[in-house]
């Protein structure tokens, strides 16, 4: 027999190894194989009697690792799909999905939990020699599931025999009986929540649900109830969340609701060994609930009964390097494969999901009210800064509101939108913005080279000296100049305790948590923060949120910027007035008449989604077109651009697919590397996939020195 093995190497193919003792039951097992001059861990993806290559060159397999049950065919299919769809070598998909500790050649020792049982007792006994007394004793022992310890008690040689039977397929591993389901009674659900739970419970088989509910409407209670139903049937639930920071909160809610139920965490901050152990518990069907970030979408779950994706719109479900997969999209694929329902929850669904709900592929479940009696949605107001002299970046009215809240000893949050939006050149006098003449996108400012570039089609021009609309010589990128805000707040309110929370101030492990504690403990008066603060955290004493610099997202060159901005503003608004205090949100803007803000003030996401989708349809952007990006990075921009030129020349001609010109990325320099890309776009997904598959093979033949490239399917950023 020959084992077809994939390895963690950037090669598309699988490798053959001579393995006489393997059977089809070993497909999905980890093995040790010689590769180059060392032993590596591989995964068996096939077993056959014929090797693909001439057999005399084939090496022998070194060992079969039995520290985990073989991965199921469903997972192997998921890997294959992922490899094809995201244009990534199968071996590297597999080794992205496996927890780090299981990529290691050292066997992983866990607490012994499996039991072993004979498949067909009579057939085995029939072929045992009558004198093989030990074998006969074992055979009768293993009519019931037994642990390794029980087997070893019989005789020193017993375990070896069971291992052989295991390899030959006589014996199977059985998981321990799942822990009993003890669900505490949940909160009495309101009518909308009940209706949502009932619709989900009625589904046998695949059905995606879009649970669209405003912040605080009780989406989590719906998840819990839907999951309780699944656990009662003895099945497992997979819950994906966007951020590690959010899992402790959610986990304690789950633990409170399901005491004694085995809930495991699979996010990246769980230590290696523990993560591998948790993964194995999922694989053995012992973990009733798996809660984790995007990588958990690959968790083996033999008894999967439901998938939940919380905050489904969040862009962190998309991995931005290596295997560039979308965990949300894979979760939907997996739910379909396993024929189980999937619930995608959000207050601001992604436009892709919204569109899928409109065209009937997803079923929408709406929650309109805040669940807690008496809790009111925040009151959002726009503060127009047009033709107003700002003081240190803030409107005089905002300053007076701030000092009033502080004198009432309430907390305030100043939210600075500092996301890496592609900046647009803007005239404050007449409102002119630099647009691309070749396509429908806006031009991005590259200040250092004084160029304007279109990140979609590659058009390139010099930054004009004056506004082409009105002649104003003071042109600048939208939304600059918020850096000094923190200092200004401290100097105006010298007695207030100001805390800044962003990526820079929370680099150290635990610092984000201690910041949150400080806020909860009432040790902070003014919070200054970026999007990190926007998500999911309750600040009971917070009565006012001030949003600064939102306009940069309004007119970014990135067509997804408005969608992200809206989601972020809704989320940050949800921080205000969650408990007894009613909350106010003040949004400073130069564009108070913009429809995005109108929808925000009216709390009307459907209106926002509809006009965004209409725009996207006209402009030919997703979800009406499908995209991929070929990215290249090198120490010098010319090298990256040259590679992309060569790549363009090699691109196969597939009708209905457009390949645009190479263009430097908006953040051209990152970590010492210069980056550029090509956009590929099509109305037909099969046509796009077709092109990528062929193209990829020829790209691998281009001689590249000191250059890295990658295909990014369904890119989130440019
Ligand atoms: P979401 O996930 O939509 O933001 P949550 O599920 O976190 O909303 O609910 C918001 C708050 O409302 C929580 O404090 C939750 O305990 C409470 N809640 C949810 N459903 C109900 C209900 N049916 N009755 C009373 N309180 C509820
Ligand atoms: Zn102008
Ligand atoms: Zn263009």
Short mmCIF file of C-alpha atoms in Angstrom, two decimals, residues 127-582:
data_model
loop_
_atom_site.label_atom_id
_atom_site.label_comp_id
_atom_site.label_asym_id
_atom_site.label_seq_id
_atom_site.Cartn_x
_atom_site.Cartn_y
_atom_site.Cartn_z
CA UNK A 127 -10.26 -16.11 11.99
CA UNK A 128 -8.32 -16.29 15.28
CA UNK A 129 -6.30 -19.46 15.81
CA UNK A 130 -7.93 -21.52 18.57
CA UNK A 131 -4.70 -21.46 20.59
CA UNK A 132 -4.42 -17.68 20.66
CA UNK A 133 -5.79 -17.49 24.17
CA UNK A 134 -4.89 -13.88 24.85
CA UNK A 135 -6.57 -12.79 21.62
CA UNK A 136 -9.75 -14.62 22.52
CA UNK A 137 -9.83 -13.07 25.96
CA UNK A 138 -9.32 -9.64 24.46
CA UNK A 139 -12.04 -10.23 21.90
CA UNK A 140 -14.59 -10.95 24.58
CA UNK A 141 -13.38 -8.01 26.64
CA UNK A 142 -13.77 -5.64 23.71
CA UNK A 143 -17.39 -6.45 23.00
CA UNK A 144 -17.85 -3.44 25.31
CA UNK A 145 -15.89 -0.20 25.03
CA UNK A 146 -12.74 -0.43 27.20
CA UNK A 147 -10.05 2.04 28.13
CA UNK A 148 -6.35 1.52 27.49
CA UNK A 149 -5.80 0.95 31.21
CA UNK A 150 -8.37 -1.82 31.31
CA UNK A 151 -6.79 -3.48 28.28
CA UNK A 152 -3.29 -3.31 29.73
CA UNK A 153 -4.48 -5.00 32.92
CA UNK A 154 -5.19 -8.22 31.00
CA UNK A 155 -1.57 -8.85 30.07
CA UNK A 156 1.56 -6.92 29.09
CA UNK A 157 1.13 -7.92 25.45
CA UNK A 158 -2.54 -6.98 25.22
CA UNK A 159 -2.13 -3.36 24.22
CA UNK A 160 0.12 -4.25 21.31
CA UNK A 161 -2.50 -6.61 19.92
CA UNK A 162 -5.22 -3.99 20.20
CA UNK A 163 -3.00 -1.55 18.34
CA UNK A 164 -2.65 -4.08 15.54
CA UNK A 165 -6.39 -4.67 15.44
CA UNK A 166 -6.87 -0.93 15.38
CA UNK A 167 -4.59 -0.62 12.36
CA UNK A 168 -6.34 -3.52 10.66
CA UNK A 169 -9.72 -1.94 11.25
CA UNK A 170 -11.11 -4.54 13.65
CA UNK A 171 -11.18 -2.15 16.54
CA UNK A 172 -12.60 1.37 16.58
CA UNK A 173 -12.20 4.15 19.07
CA UNK A 174 -15.29 5.22 20.90
CA UNK A 175 -15.59 8.49 22.71
CA UNK A 176 -16.76 8.64 26.25
CA UNK A 177 -20.41 9.32 26.69
CA UNK A 178 -20.99 13.05 26.34
CA UNK A 179 -21.53 14.99 29.53
CA UNK A 180 -25.14 15.39 30.43
CA UNK A 181 -26.80 18.57 29.31
CA UNK A 182 -27.79 20.73 32.18
CA UNK A 183 -29.21 23.93 30.83
CA UNK A 184 -30.28 26.52 33.33
CA UNK A 185 -33.56 28.03 32.34
CA UNK A 186 -32.76 31.06 30.21
CA UNK A 187 -34.37 34.44 30.47
CA UNK A 188 -37.98 34.43 29.39
CA UNK A 189 -37.67 35.46 25.77
CA UNK A 190 -39.70 38.22 24.23
CA UNK A 191 -41.95 37.51 21.26
CA UNK A 192 -39.36 38.30 18.59
CA UNK A 193 -36.71 36.20 20.29
CA UNK A 194 -39.14 33.31 20.65
CA UNK A 195 -40.08 33.51 17.00
CA UNK A 196 -36.41 33.45 16.01
CA UNK A 197 -35.65 30.45 18.20
CA UNK A 198 -38.70 28.59 16.90
CA UNK A 199 -37.70 29.14 13.26
CA UNK A 200 -34.21 27.87 13.90
CA UNK A 201 -35.45 24.86 15.87
CA UNK A 202 -37.81 23.90 13.07
CA UNK A 203 -34.96 23.33 10.63
CA UNK A 204 -33.75 19.84 9.84
CA UNK A 205 -30.81 20.21 7.54
CA UNK A 206 -29.09 23.24 6.06
CA UNK A 207 -30.45 26.73 6.42
CA UNK A 208 -28.52 29.96 6.89
CA UNK A 209 -30.24 32.54 9.10
CA UNK A 210 -29.33 36.17 9.26
CA UNK A 211 -30.19 37.25 12.80
CA UNK A 212 -30.49 41.00 12.39
CA UNK A 213 -30.95 42.69 15.73
CA UNK A 214 -29.96 46.06 17.11
CA UNK A 215 -27.27 46.19 19.79
CA UNK A 216 -28.71 44.88 23.03
CA UNK A 217 -31.70 43.27 21.37
CA UNK A 218 -30.84 39.89 22.85
CA UNK A 219 -29.17 38.08 19.96
CA UNK A 220 -26.95 36.19 22.37
CA UNK A 221 -30.00 34.87 24.22
CA UNK A 222 -31.27 33.55 20.89
CA UNK A 223 -27.96 31.78 20.26
CA UNK A 224 -28.06 30.26 23.73
CA UNK A 225 -31.59 28.95 23.30
CA UNK A 226 -30.90 27.58 19.82
CA UNK A 227 -27.78 25.88 21.15
CA UNK A 228 -29.67 24.44 24.12
CA UNK A 229 -31.98 22.72 21.64
CA UNK A 230 -29.03 21.19 19.84
CA UNK A 231 -27.32 20.03 23.04
CA UNK A 232 -30.51 18.29 24.13
CA UNK A 233 -30.21 16.15 21.00
CA UNK A 234 -26.69 15.19 22.07
CA UNK A 235 -25.09 17.26 19.33
CA UNK A 236 -22.30 19.82 19.29
CA UNK A 237 -22.38 23.56 18.68
CA UNK A 238 -19.69 25.67 17.04
CA UNK A 239 -19.63 29.38 17.95
CA UNK A 240 -17.34 31.76 16.07
CA UNK A 241 -16.54 35.20 17.44
CA UNK A 242 -14.42 37.87 15.80
CA UNK A 243 -12.11 38.88 18.63
CA UNK A 244 -10.28 37.17 21.42
CA UNK A 245 -11.13 40.13 23.60
CA UNK A 246 -14.78 39.24 23.40
CA UNK A 247 -14.54 35.58 24.26
CA UNK A 248 -14.20 35.83 28.08
CA UNK A 249 -17.46 37.78 28.31
CA UNK A 250 -19.30 35.43 26.04
CA UNK A 251 -17.77 32.41 27.66
CA UNK A 252 -18.99 33.35 31.10
CA UNK A 253 -22.49 33.83 29.71
CA UNK A 254 -22.34 30.39 28.14
CA UNK A 255 -20.89 28.82 31.27
CA UNK A 256 -23.61 30.42 33.37
CA UNK A 257 -26.29 29.10 31.10
CA UNK A 258 -24.85 25.60 30.62
CA UNK A 259 -23.20 24.61 33.89
CA UNK A 260 -21.38 21.30 33.68
CA UNK A 261 -21.43 21.30 29.91
CA UNK A 262 -18.05 20.80 28.35
CA UNK A 263 -17.27 24.09 26.64
CA UNK A 264 -13.85 24.51 25.07
CA UNK A 265 -12.03 27.54 23.82
CA UNK A 266 -10.09 27.46 20.59
CA UNK A 267 -8.83 30.96 20.13
CA UNK A 268 -5.26 31.86 19.48
CA UNK A 269 -4.40 33.11 22.96
CA UNK A 270 -5.10 29.70 24.50
CA UNK A 271 -1.76 28.04 25.20
CA UNK A 272 -0.59 25.51 22.61
CA UNK A 273 -0.99 22.34 24.63
CA UNK A 274 -4.38 23.33 25.95
CA UNK A 275 -5.56 24.28 22.50
CA UNK A 276 -4.52 20.91 21.11
CA UNK A 277 -6.28 19.17 24.00
CA UNK A 278 -9.43 21.21 23.38
CA UNK A 279 -9.26 20.43 19.69
CA UNK A 280 -9.05 16.72 20.44
CA UNK A 281 -12.04 16.99 22.74
CA UNK A 282 -13.94 18.53 19.87
CA UNK A 283 -12.73 15.74 17.58
CA UNK A 284 -13.92 13.06 19.97
CA UNK A 285 -17.31 14.66 20.31
CA UNK A 286 -16.76 15.33 24.00
CA UNK A 287 -16.74 19.09 23.77
CA UNK A 288 -20.38 20.06 23.55
CA UNK A 289 -19.66 23.67 22.65
CA UNK A 290 -16.61 24.97 20.81
CA UNK A 291 -16.12 28.71 21.15
CA UNK A 292 -13.37 30.41 19.25
CA UNK A 293 -12.06 32.85 16.70
CA UNK A 294 -11.78 32.25 12.97
CA UNK A 295 -9.47 29.22 13.11
CA UNK A 296 -12.11 27.22 14.98
CA UNK A 297 -14.05 26.89 11.76
CA UNK A 298 -11.68 23.98 11.09
CA UNK A 299 -12.39 22.21 14.37
CA UNK A 300 -13.35 18.57 13.84
CA UNK A 301 -16.84 18.08 15.23
CA UNK A 302 -18.35 14.67 14.53
CA UNK A 303 -21.71 15.54 16.07
CA UNK A 304 -22.05 19.07 14.78
CA UNK A 305 -25.62 20.32 15.13
CA UNK A 306 -25.45 24.10 14.67
CA UNK A 307 -23.01 26.89 13.82
CA UNK A 308 -23.27 30.43 15.16
CA UNK A 309 -21.22 33.32 13.79
CA UNK A 310 -21.49 36.34 16.06
CA UNK A 311 -20.84 39.80 14.57
CA UNK A 312 -20.74 38.13 11.20
CA UNK A 313 -19.86 41.38 9.41
CA UNK A 314 -16.56 41.69 11.23
CA UNK A 315 -13.57 41.81 8.91
CA UNK A 316 -11.41 39.84 11.32
CA UNK A 317 -13.16 36.69 10.13
CA UNK A 318 -10.99 37.12 7.06
CA UNK A 319 -7.40 36.04 7.49
CA UNK A 320 -5.06 38.54 5.88
CA UNK A 321 -1.97 36.42 5.35
CA UNK A 322 -0.99 32.85 4.55
CA UNK A 323 -4.23 31.04 3.85
CA UNK A 324 -6.46 34.04 3.19
CA UNK A 325 -9.77 32.45 4.08
CA UNK A 326 -13.02 33.87 5.32
CA UNK A 327 -14.13 31.90 8.37
CA UNK A 328 -17.66 33.19 7.94
CA UNK A 329 -17.90 31.96 4.37
CA UNK A 330 -16.30 28.63 5.23
CA UNK A 331 -18.72 28.26 8.13
CA UNK A 332 -21.62 28.57 5.70
CA UNK A 333 -19.99 26.02 3.42
CA UNK A 334 -19.52 23.69 6.34
CA UNK A 335 -23.07 24.06 7.55
CA UNK A 336 -24.20 23.09 4.06
CA UNK A 337 -21.84 20.15 3.92
CA UNK A 338 -23.02 18.88 7.30
CA UNK A 339 -26.63 19.82 6.65
CA UNK A 340 -27.06 21.87 9.80
CA UNK A 341 -28.48 25.35 10.41
CA UNK A 342 -26.14 28.33 10.73
CA UNK A 343 -27.00 31.60 12.45
CA UNK A 344 -25.15 34.72 11.33
CA UNK A 345 -25.80 37.47 13.83
CA UNK A 346 -25.24 41.21 13.58
CA UNK A 347 -26.69 44.63 14.18
CA UNK A 348 -25.05 45.71 10.94
CA UNK A 349 -24.80 42.70 8.64
CA UNK A 350 -22.24 42.59 5.87
CA UNK A 351 -23.70 43.71 2.57
CA UNK A 352 -22.96 40.26 1.18
CA UNK A 353 -25.15 38.62 3.82
CA UNK A 354 -27.81 41.31 3.51
CA UNK A 355 -27.93 40.71 -0.21
CA UNK A 356 -28.16 36.96 0.36
CA UNK A 357 -31.12 37.56 2.65
CA UNK A 358 -32.76 39.73 0.00
CA UNK A 359 -32.37 37.14 -2.71
CA UNK A 360 -33.71 34.39 -0.49
CA UNK A 361 -30.59 32.38 0.12
CA UNK A 362 -30.56 33.35 3.78
CA UNK A 363 -33.59 33.71 5.99
CA UNK A 364 -33.77 36.92 7.97
CA UNK A 365 -34.80 36.97 11.63
CA UNK A 366 -35.29 40.47 13.05
CA UNK A 367 -35.04 41.78 16.60
CA UNK A 368 -36.15 45.41 16.74
CA UNK A 369 -36.12 46.26 20.44
CA UNK A 370 -33.62 46.41 23.22
CA UNK A 371 -34.28 43.36 25.34
CA UNK A 372 -33.89 44.93 28.76
CA UNK A 373 -37.13 46.61 29.79
CA UNK A 374 -36.79 50.38 29.69
CA UNK A 375 -33.42 50.49 27.95
CA UNK A 376 -33.51 53.00 25.15
CA UNK A 377 -31.37 53.10 22.03
CA UNK A 378 -28.84 55.93 22.11
CA UNK A 379 -29.79 59.30 20.78
CA UNK A 380 -27.50 60.09 17.82
CA UNK A 381 -26.95 63.69 16.75
CA UNK A 382 -24.80 65.17 14.00
CA UNK A 383 -22.63 68.15 14.79
CA UNK A 384 -21.84 69.99 11.58
CA UNK A 385 -18.31 71.32 11.52
CA UNK A 386 -18.65 73.02 8.17
CA UNK A 387 -17.49 76.63 8.37
CA UNK A 388 -17.04 76.31 12.13
CA UNK A 389 -13.81 77.18 13.86
CA UNK A 390 -12.83 74.04 15.75
CA UNK A 391 -10.93 74.24 19.03
CA UNK A 392 -8.25 71.57 19.13
CA UNK A 393 -10.25 69.51 16.71
CA UNK A 394 -13.58 69.67 18.54
CA UNK A 395 -16.70 71.79 18.02
CA UNK A 396 -17.41 74.33 20.81
CA UNK A 397 -20.71 72.58 21.50
CA UNK A 398 -18.88 69.29 21.98
CA UNK A 399 -16.52 70.92 24.46
CA UNK A 400 -19.42 72.25 26.49
CA UNK A 401 -21.22 68.88 26.46
CA UNK A 402 -18.03 67.22 27.63
CA UNK A 403 -17.58 69.53 30.56
CA UNK A 404 -21.21 69.16 31.56
CA UNK A 405 -21.00 65.35 31.63
CA UNK A 406 -17.79 65.47 33.55
CA UNK A 407 -19.31 67.78 36.13
CA UNK A 408 -22.13 65.22 36.55
CA UNK A 409 -19.41 62.59 37.08
CA UNK A 410 -20.47 60.58 34.08
CA UNK A 411 -18.02 58.85 31.79
CA UNK A 412 -17.43 60.01 28.24
CA UNK A 413 -15.87 58.25 25.30
CA UNK A 414 -14.10 60.15 22.55
CA UNK A 415 -13.93 57.78 19.65
CA UNK A 416 -11.29 58.61 17.09
CA UNK A 417 -11.79 56.84 13.84
CA UNK A 418 -8.22 56.10 12.92
CA UNK A 419 -8.62 53.05 10.81
CA UNK A 420 -6.27 52.75 7.86
CA UNK A 421 -8.71 54.13 5.36
CA UNK A 422 -7.25 54.94 1.97
CA UNK A 423 -7.17 58.73 2.15
CA UNK A 424 -8.92 60.84 -0.45
CA UNK A 425 -7.84 64.30 -1.58
CA UNK A 426 -10.43 66.85 -0.59
CA UNK A 427 -11.20 70.54 -1.03
CA UNK A 428 -12.74 72.09 2.06
CA UNK A 429 -14.00 75.06 0.05
CA UNK A 430 -16.09 73.45 -2.68
CA UNK A 431 -16.20 69.78 -1.68
CA UNK A 432 -14.28 68.52 -4.71
CA UNK A 433 -12.72 65.06 -4.33
CA UNK A 434 -10.14 63.40 -6.54
CA UNK A 435 -11.92 60.70 -8.55
CA UNK A 436 -10.58 58.22 -11.07
CA UNK A 437 -11.37 59.05 -14.67
CA UNK A 438 -10.92 55.43 -15.77
CA UNK A 439 -13.33 53.73 -13.36
CA UNK A 440 -15.83 54.53 -10.62
CA UNK A 441 -13.39 54.56 -7.70
CA UNK A 442 -11.82 57.50 -5.86
CA UNK A 443 -8.12 58.17 -6.12
CA UNK A 444 -5.92 57.43 -3.13
CA UNK A 445 -3.38 59.97 -1.88
CA UNK A 446 0.24 58.84 -1.74
CA UNK A 447 1.69 61.85 0.04
CA UNK A 448 5.33 60.81 0.06
CA UNK A 449 5.52 60.58 -3.73
CA UNK A 450 2.90 63.29 -4.25
CA UNK A 451 0.84 61.03 -6.47
CA UNK A 452 -2.82 60.08 -6.74
CA UNK A 453 -3.50 56.48 -7.60
CA UNK A 454 -6.54 54.37 -8.28
CA UNK A 455 -6.27 51.14 -6.33
CA UNK A 456 -8.71 49.36 -8.53
CA UNK A 457 -7.64 50.05 -12.11
CA UNK A 458 -4.11 51.38 -11.58
CA UNK A 459 -4.60 54.93 -12.97
CA UNK A 460 -1.93 57.33 -11.69
CA UNK A 461 -1.52 61.11 -11.71
CA UNK A 462 0.23 63.96 -9.87
CA UNK A 463 -1.40 65.66 -6.88
CA UNK A 464 -2.83 68.92 -8.26
CA UNK A 465 -1.46 72.15 -6.78
CA UNK A 466 -4.88 73.66 -6.50
CA UNK A 467 -8.48 72.48 -6.54
CA UNK A 468 -9.66 71.86 -10.13
CA UNK A 469 -13.13 72.93 -8.99
CA UNK A 470 -12.49 76.29 -7.34
CA UNK A 471 -8.78 77.01 -7.42
CA UNK A 472 -8.33 76.65 -3.65
CA UNK A 473 -4.65 75.93 -2.99
CA UNK A 474 -5.22 74.33 0.42
CA UNK A 475 -5.98 70.75 -0.56
CA UNK A 476 -5.47 68.03 1.98
CA UNK A 477 -6.46 64.42 2.60
CA UNK A 478 -9.79 64.03 4.36
CA UNK A 479 -9.75 63.56 8.07
CA UNK A 480 -6.25 64.44 9.17
CA UNK A 481 -5.24 66.16 12.34
CA UNK A 482 -6.73 64.26 15.26
CA UNK A 483 -3.41 63.24 16.76
CA UNK A 484 -3.28 65.95 19.39
CA UNK A 485 -6.73 65.29 20.74
CA UNK A 486 -5.68 63.34 23.81
CA UNK A 487 -3.29 66.08 24.88
CA UNK A 488 -5.94 68.74 24.31
CA UNK A 489 -8.45 66.86 26.47
CA UNK A 490 -5.96 66.52 29.31
CA UNK A 491 -5.00 70.16 29.25
CA UNK A 492 -8.60 71.43 29.14
CA UNK A 493 -9.78 69.11 31.89
CA UNK A 494 -6.73 68.86 34.13
CA UNK A 495 -8.68 67.09 36.88
CA UNK A 496 -10.22 64.47 34.65
CA UNK A 497 -8.65 61.05 34.41
CA UNK A 498 -7.98 60.39 30.74
CA UNK A 499 -7.27 56.92 29.43
CA UNK A 500 -6.26 56.18 25.88
CA UNK A 501 -7.01 52.70 24.58
CA UNK A 502 -5.71 51.63 21.19
CA UNK A 503 -3.35 49.08 19.68
CA UNK A 504 -0.32 51.00 20.94
CA UNK A 505 -1.39 51.29 24.57
CA UNK A 506 -2.55 47.67 24.83
CA UNK A 507 0.31 45.78 23.28
CA UNK A 508 1.16 44.08 26.55
CA UNK A 509 -0.76 40.99 27.54
CA UNK A 510 -3.48 41.83 30.01
CA UNK A 511 -3.27 45.58 29.52
CA UNK A 512 -6.54 45.74 27.65
CA UNK A 513 -8.27 43.88 30.47
CA UNK A 514 -6.84 46.18 33.10
CA UNK A 515 -7.97 49.18 31.08
CA UNK A 516 -11.49 47.73 31.02
CA UNK A 517 -11.32 47.13 34.75
CA UNK A 518 -10.31 50.73 35.32
CA UNK A 519 -13.30 51.89 33.29
CA UNK A 520 -15.71 49.60 35.13
CA UNK A 521 -14.25 50.55 38.49
CA UNK A 522 -15.05 54.20 37.76
CA UNK A 523 -11.37 55.12 37.67
CA UNK A 524 -11.65 56.81 34.28
CA UNK A 525 -13.53 59.94 33.29
CA UNK A 526 -12.55 60.34 29.67
CA UNK A 527 -11.83 57.39 27.45
CA UNK A 528 -10.06 58.12 24.20
CA UNK A 529 -9.99 55.20 21.89
CA UNK A 530 -10.12 53.60 18.51
CA UNK A 531 -12.18 50.71 17.21
CA UNK A 532 -10.87 48.38 19.91
CA UNK A 533 -13.31 49.96 22.30
CA UNK A 534 -16.25 49.82 19.99
CA UNK A 535 -17.05 46.19 20.36
CA UNK A 536 -19.23 44.47 22.86
CA UNK A 537 -18.05 46.02 26.08
CA UNK A 538 -20.53 47.45 28.52
CA UNK A 539 -19.59 50.68 30.25
CA UNK A 540 -22.46 51.31 32.65
CA UNK A 541 -21.57 54.89 33.56
CA UNK A 542 -20.94 56.03 30.01
CA UNK A 543 -23.43 58.67 28.96
CA UNK A 544 -21.80 60.37 26.01
CA UNK A 545 -19.89 59.19 22.97
CA UNK A 546 -18.19 61.73 20.74
CA UNK A 547 -17.15 60.55 17.30
CA UNK A 548 -14.33 62.40 15.59
CA UNK A 549 -12.95 61.95 12.12
CA UNK A 550 -15.70 59.71 10.81
CA UNK A 551 -15.70 61.49 7.45
CA UNK A 552 -12.48 59.75 6.43
CA UNK A 553 -14.47 56.55 6.15
CA UNK A 554 -17.30 58.28 4.33
CA UNK A 555 -15.30 59.22 1.30
CA UNK A 556 -12.49 56.74 1.31
CA UNK A 557 -11.05 55.30 -1.86
CA UNK A 558 -11.92 51.90 -0.39
CA UNK A 559 -15.46 51.01 -1.42
CA UNK A 560 -15.99 49.00 1.76
CA UNK A 561 -15.10 51.94 3.96
CA UNK A 562 -18.66 53.22 4.30
CA UNK A 563 -19.90 49.79 5.33
CA UNK A 564 -17.19 49.50 7.97
CA UNK A 565 -17.81 53.02 9.18
CA UNK A 566 -21.50 52.41 9.62
CA UNK A 567 -20.92 49.19 11.55
CA UNK A 568 -18.38 50.90 13.73
CA UNK A 569 -20.57 53.90 14.48
CA UNK A 570 -23.47 51.66 15.42
CA UNK A 571 -21.23 49.63 17.64
CA UNK A 572 -19.64 52.56 19.36
CA UNK A 573 -23.04 54.20 19.77
CA UNK A 574 -24.20 51.04 21.49
CA UNK A 575 -21.62 51.73 24.23
CA UNK A 576 -23.67 54.67 25.45
CA UNK A 577 -26.64 54.27 27.71
CA UNK A 578 -26.84 50.54 28.01
CA UNK A 579 -28.07 50.61 31.59
CA UNK A 580 -29.99 53.24 33.55
CA UNK A 581 -28.38 56.33 32.05
CA UNK A 582 -29.68 57.24 28.64
#
